[in-house]
GROMACS .gro file of N, CA and C in nm:
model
  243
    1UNK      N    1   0.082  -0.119   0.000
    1UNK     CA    2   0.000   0.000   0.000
    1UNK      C    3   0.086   0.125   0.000
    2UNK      N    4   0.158   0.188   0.092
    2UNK     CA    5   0.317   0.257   0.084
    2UNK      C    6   0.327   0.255  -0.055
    3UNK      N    7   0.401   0.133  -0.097
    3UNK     CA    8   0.475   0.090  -0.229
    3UNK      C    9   0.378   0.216  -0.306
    4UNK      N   10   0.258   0.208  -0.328
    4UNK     CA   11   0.135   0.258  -0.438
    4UNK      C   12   0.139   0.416  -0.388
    5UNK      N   13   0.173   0.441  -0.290
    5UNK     CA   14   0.138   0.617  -0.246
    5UNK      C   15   0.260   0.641  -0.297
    6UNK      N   16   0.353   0.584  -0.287
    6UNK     CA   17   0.524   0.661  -0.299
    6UNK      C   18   0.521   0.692  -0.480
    7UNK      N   19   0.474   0.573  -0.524
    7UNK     CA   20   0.495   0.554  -0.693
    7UNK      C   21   0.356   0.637  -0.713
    8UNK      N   22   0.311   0.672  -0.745
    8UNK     CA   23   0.131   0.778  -0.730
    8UNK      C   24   0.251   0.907  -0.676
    9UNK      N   25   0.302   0.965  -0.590
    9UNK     CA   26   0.366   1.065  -0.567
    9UNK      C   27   0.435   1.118  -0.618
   10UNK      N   28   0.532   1.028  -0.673
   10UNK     CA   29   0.688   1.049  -0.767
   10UNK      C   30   0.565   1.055  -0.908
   11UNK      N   31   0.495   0.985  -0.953
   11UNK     CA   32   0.472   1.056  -1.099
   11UNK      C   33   0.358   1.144  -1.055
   12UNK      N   34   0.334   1.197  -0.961
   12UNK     CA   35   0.254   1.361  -0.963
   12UNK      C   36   0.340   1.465  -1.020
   13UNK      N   37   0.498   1.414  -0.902
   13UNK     CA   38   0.596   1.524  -0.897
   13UNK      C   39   0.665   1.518  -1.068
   14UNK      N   40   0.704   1.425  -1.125
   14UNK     CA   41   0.752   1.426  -1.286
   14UNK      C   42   0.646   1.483  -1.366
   15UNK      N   43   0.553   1.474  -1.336
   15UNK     CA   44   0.431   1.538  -1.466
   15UNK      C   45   0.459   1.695  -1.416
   16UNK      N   46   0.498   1.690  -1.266
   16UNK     CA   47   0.390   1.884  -1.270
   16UNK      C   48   0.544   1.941  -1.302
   17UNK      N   49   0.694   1.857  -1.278
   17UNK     CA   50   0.846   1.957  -1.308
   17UNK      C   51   0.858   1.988  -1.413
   18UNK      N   52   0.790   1.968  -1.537
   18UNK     CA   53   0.812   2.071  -1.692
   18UNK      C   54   0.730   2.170  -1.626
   19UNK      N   55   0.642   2.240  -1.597
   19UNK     CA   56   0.538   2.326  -1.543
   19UNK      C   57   0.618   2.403  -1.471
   20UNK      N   58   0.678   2.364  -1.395
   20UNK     CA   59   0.759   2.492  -1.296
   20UNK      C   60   0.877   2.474  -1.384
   21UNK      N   61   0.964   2.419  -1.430
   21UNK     CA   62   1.063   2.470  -1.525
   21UNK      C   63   1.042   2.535  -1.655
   22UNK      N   64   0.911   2.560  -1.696
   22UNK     CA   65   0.880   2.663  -1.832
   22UNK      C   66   0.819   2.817  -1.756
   23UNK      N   67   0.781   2.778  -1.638
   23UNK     CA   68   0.774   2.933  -1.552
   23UNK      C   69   0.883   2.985  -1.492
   24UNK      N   70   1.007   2.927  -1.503
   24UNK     CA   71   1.134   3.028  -1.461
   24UNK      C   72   1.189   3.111  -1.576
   25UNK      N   73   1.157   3.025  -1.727
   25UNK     CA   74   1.235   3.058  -1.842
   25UNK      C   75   1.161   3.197  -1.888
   26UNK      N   76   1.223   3.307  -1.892
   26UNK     CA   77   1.162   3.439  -1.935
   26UNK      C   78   1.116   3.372  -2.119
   27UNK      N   79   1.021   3.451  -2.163
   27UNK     CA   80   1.001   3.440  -2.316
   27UNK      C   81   1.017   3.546  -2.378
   28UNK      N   82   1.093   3.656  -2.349
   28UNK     CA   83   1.215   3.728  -2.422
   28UNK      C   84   1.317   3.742  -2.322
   29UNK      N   85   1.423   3.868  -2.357
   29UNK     CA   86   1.554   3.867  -2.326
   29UNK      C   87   1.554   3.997  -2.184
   30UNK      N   88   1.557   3.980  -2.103
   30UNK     CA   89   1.549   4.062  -1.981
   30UNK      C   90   1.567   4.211  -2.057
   31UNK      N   91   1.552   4.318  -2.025
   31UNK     CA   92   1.536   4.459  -2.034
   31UNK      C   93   1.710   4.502  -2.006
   32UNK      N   94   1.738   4.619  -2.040
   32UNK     CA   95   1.898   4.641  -2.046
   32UNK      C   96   1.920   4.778  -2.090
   33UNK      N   97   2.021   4.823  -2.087
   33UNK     CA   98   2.064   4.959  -2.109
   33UNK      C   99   2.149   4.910  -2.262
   34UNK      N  100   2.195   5.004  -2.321
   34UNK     CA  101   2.219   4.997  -2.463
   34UNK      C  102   2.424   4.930  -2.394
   35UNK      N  103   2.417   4.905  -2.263
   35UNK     CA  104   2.577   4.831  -2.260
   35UNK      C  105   2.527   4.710  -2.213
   36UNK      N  106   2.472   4.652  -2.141
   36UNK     CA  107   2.387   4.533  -2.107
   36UNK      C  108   2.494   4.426  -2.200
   37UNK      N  109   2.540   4.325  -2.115
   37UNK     CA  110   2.556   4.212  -2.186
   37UNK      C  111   2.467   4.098  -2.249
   38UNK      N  112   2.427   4.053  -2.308
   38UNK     CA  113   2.381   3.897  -2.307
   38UNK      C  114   2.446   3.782  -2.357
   39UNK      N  115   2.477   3.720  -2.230
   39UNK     CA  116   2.519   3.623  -2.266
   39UNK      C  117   2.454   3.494  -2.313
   40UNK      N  118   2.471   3.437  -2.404
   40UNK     CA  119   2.432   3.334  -2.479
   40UNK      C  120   2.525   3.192  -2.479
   41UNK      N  121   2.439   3.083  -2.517
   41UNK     CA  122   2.543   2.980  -2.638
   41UNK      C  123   2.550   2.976  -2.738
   42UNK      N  124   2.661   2.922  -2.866
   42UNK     CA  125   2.655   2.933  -2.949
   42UNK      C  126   2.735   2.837  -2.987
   43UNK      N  127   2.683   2.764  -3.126
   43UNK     CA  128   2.760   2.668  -3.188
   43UNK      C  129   2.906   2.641  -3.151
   44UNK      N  130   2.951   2.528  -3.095
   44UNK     CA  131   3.082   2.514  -3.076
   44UNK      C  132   3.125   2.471  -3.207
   45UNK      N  133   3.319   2.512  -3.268
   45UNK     CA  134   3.349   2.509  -3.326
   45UNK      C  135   3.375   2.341  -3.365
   46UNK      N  136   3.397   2.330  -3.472
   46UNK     CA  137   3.428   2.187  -3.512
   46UNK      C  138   3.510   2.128  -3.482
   47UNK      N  139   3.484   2.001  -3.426
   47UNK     CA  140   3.595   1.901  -3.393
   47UNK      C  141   3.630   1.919  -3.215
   48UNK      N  142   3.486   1.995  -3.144
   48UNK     CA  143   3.484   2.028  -3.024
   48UNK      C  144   3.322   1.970  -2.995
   49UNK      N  145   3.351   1.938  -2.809
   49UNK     CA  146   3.260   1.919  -2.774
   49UNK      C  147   3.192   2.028  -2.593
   50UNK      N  148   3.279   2.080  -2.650
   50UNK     CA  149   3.276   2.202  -2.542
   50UNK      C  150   3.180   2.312  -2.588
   51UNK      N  151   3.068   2.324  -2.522
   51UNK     CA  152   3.020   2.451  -2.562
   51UNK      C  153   3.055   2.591  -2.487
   52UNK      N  154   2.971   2.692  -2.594
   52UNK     CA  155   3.060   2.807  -2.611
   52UNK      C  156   2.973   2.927  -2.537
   53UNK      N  157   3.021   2.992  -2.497
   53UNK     CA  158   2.930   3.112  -2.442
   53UNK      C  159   2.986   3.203  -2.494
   54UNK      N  160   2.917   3.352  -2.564
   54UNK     CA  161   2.952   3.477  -2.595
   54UNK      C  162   2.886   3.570  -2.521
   55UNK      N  163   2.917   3.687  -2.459
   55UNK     CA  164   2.888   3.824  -2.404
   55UNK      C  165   2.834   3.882  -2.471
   56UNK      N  166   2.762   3.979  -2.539
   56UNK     CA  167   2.784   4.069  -2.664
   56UNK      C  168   2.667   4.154  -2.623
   57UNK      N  169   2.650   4.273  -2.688
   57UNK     CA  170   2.520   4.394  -2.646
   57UNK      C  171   2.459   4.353  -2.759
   58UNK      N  172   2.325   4.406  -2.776
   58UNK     CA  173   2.217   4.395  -2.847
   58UNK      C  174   2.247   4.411  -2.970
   59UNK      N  175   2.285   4.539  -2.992
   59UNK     CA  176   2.383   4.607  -3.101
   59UNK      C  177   2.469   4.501  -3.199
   60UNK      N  178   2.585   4.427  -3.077
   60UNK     CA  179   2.680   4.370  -3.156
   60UNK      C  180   2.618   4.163  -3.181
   61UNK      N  181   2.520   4.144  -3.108
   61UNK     CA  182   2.436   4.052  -3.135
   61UNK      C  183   2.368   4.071  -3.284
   62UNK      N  184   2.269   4.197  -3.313
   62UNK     CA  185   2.216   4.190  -3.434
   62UNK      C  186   2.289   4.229  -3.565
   63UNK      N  187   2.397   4.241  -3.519
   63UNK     CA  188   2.496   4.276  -3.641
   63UNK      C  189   2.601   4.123  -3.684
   64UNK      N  190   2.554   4.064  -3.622
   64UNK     CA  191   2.566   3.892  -3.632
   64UNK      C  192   2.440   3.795  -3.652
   65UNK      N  193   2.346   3.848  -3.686
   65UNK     CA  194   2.238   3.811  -3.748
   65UNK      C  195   2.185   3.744  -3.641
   66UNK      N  196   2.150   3.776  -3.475
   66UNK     CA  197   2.081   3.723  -3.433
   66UNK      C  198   1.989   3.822  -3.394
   67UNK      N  199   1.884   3.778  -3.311
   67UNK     CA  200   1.721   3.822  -3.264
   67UNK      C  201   1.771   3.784  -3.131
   68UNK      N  202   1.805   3.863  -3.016
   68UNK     CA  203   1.833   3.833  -2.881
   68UNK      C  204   1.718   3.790  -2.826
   69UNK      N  205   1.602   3.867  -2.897
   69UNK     CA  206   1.471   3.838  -2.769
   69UNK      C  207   1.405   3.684  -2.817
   70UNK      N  208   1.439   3.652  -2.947
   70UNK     CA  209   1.410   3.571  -2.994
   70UNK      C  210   1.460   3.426  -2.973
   71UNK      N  211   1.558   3.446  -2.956
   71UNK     CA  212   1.699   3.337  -2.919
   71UNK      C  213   1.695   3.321  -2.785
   72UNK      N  214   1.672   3.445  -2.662
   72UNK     CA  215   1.703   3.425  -2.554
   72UNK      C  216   1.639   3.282  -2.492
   73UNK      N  217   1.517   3.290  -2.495
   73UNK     CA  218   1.459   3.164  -2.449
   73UNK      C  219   1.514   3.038  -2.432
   74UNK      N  220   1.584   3.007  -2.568
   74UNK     CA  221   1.617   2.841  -2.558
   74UNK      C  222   1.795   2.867  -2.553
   75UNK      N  223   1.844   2.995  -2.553
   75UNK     CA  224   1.982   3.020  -2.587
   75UNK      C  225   2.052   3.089  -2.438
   76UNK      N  226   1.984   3.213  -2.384
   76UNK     CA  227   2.005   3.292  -2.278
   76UNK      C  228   2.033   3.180  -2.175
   77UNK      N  229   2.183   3.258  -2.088
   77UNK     CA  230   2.228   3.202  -1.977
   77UNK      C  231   2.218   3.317  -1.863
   78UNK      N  232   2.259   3.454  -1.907
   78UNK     CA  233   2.303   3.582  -1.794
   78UNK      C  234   2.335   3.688  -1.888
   79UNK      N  235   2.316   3.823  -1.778
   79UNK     CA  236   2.323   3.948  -1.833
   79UNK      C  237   2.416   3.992  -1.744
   80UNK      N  238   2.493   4.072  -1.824
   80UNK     CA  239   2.615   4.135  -1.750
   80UNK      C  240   2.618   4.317  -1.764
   81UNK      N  241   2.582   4.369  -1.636
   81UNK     CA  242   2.546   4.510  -1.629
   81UNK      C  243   2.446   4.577  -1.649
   0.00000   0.00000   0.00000
């Protein structure tokens, strides 16, 4: 009987942890002053299995063809300043 409450408990708790982990993730890129970092990941280079993090302002992000607010979601790690 135990055995059935514990296993009934543990898959309450696995169904409802996507639910609170898609409510921490902002769905754009936090707010910032025109020096604001965002840091990101980005493709590690070839023949690596290390991934890569870049700094960069909004500015020097869209002049590399990305969409910060767009990217942040599945890409955003931290903002610096």
């Amino acid at each position: 009987m135990a055995q059935g409450k514990l296993v009934l408990l543990l898959s309450v708790l696995a169904a409802a942890t996507p639910a609170w982990a898609s409510a921490e993730r902002p769905m754009t890129a936090p707010p910032g002053t025109a020096d604001t970092r965002y840091c990101m990941r980005v493709v590690a280079t070839t023949g690596t299995l290390i991934e890569q993090t870049k700094c960069w302002t909004r500015d020097q992000w869209t002049k590399r063809g990305v969409d910060v607010d767009k990217d942040w979601p599945k890409e955003g790690i931290r903002t610096i300043g």
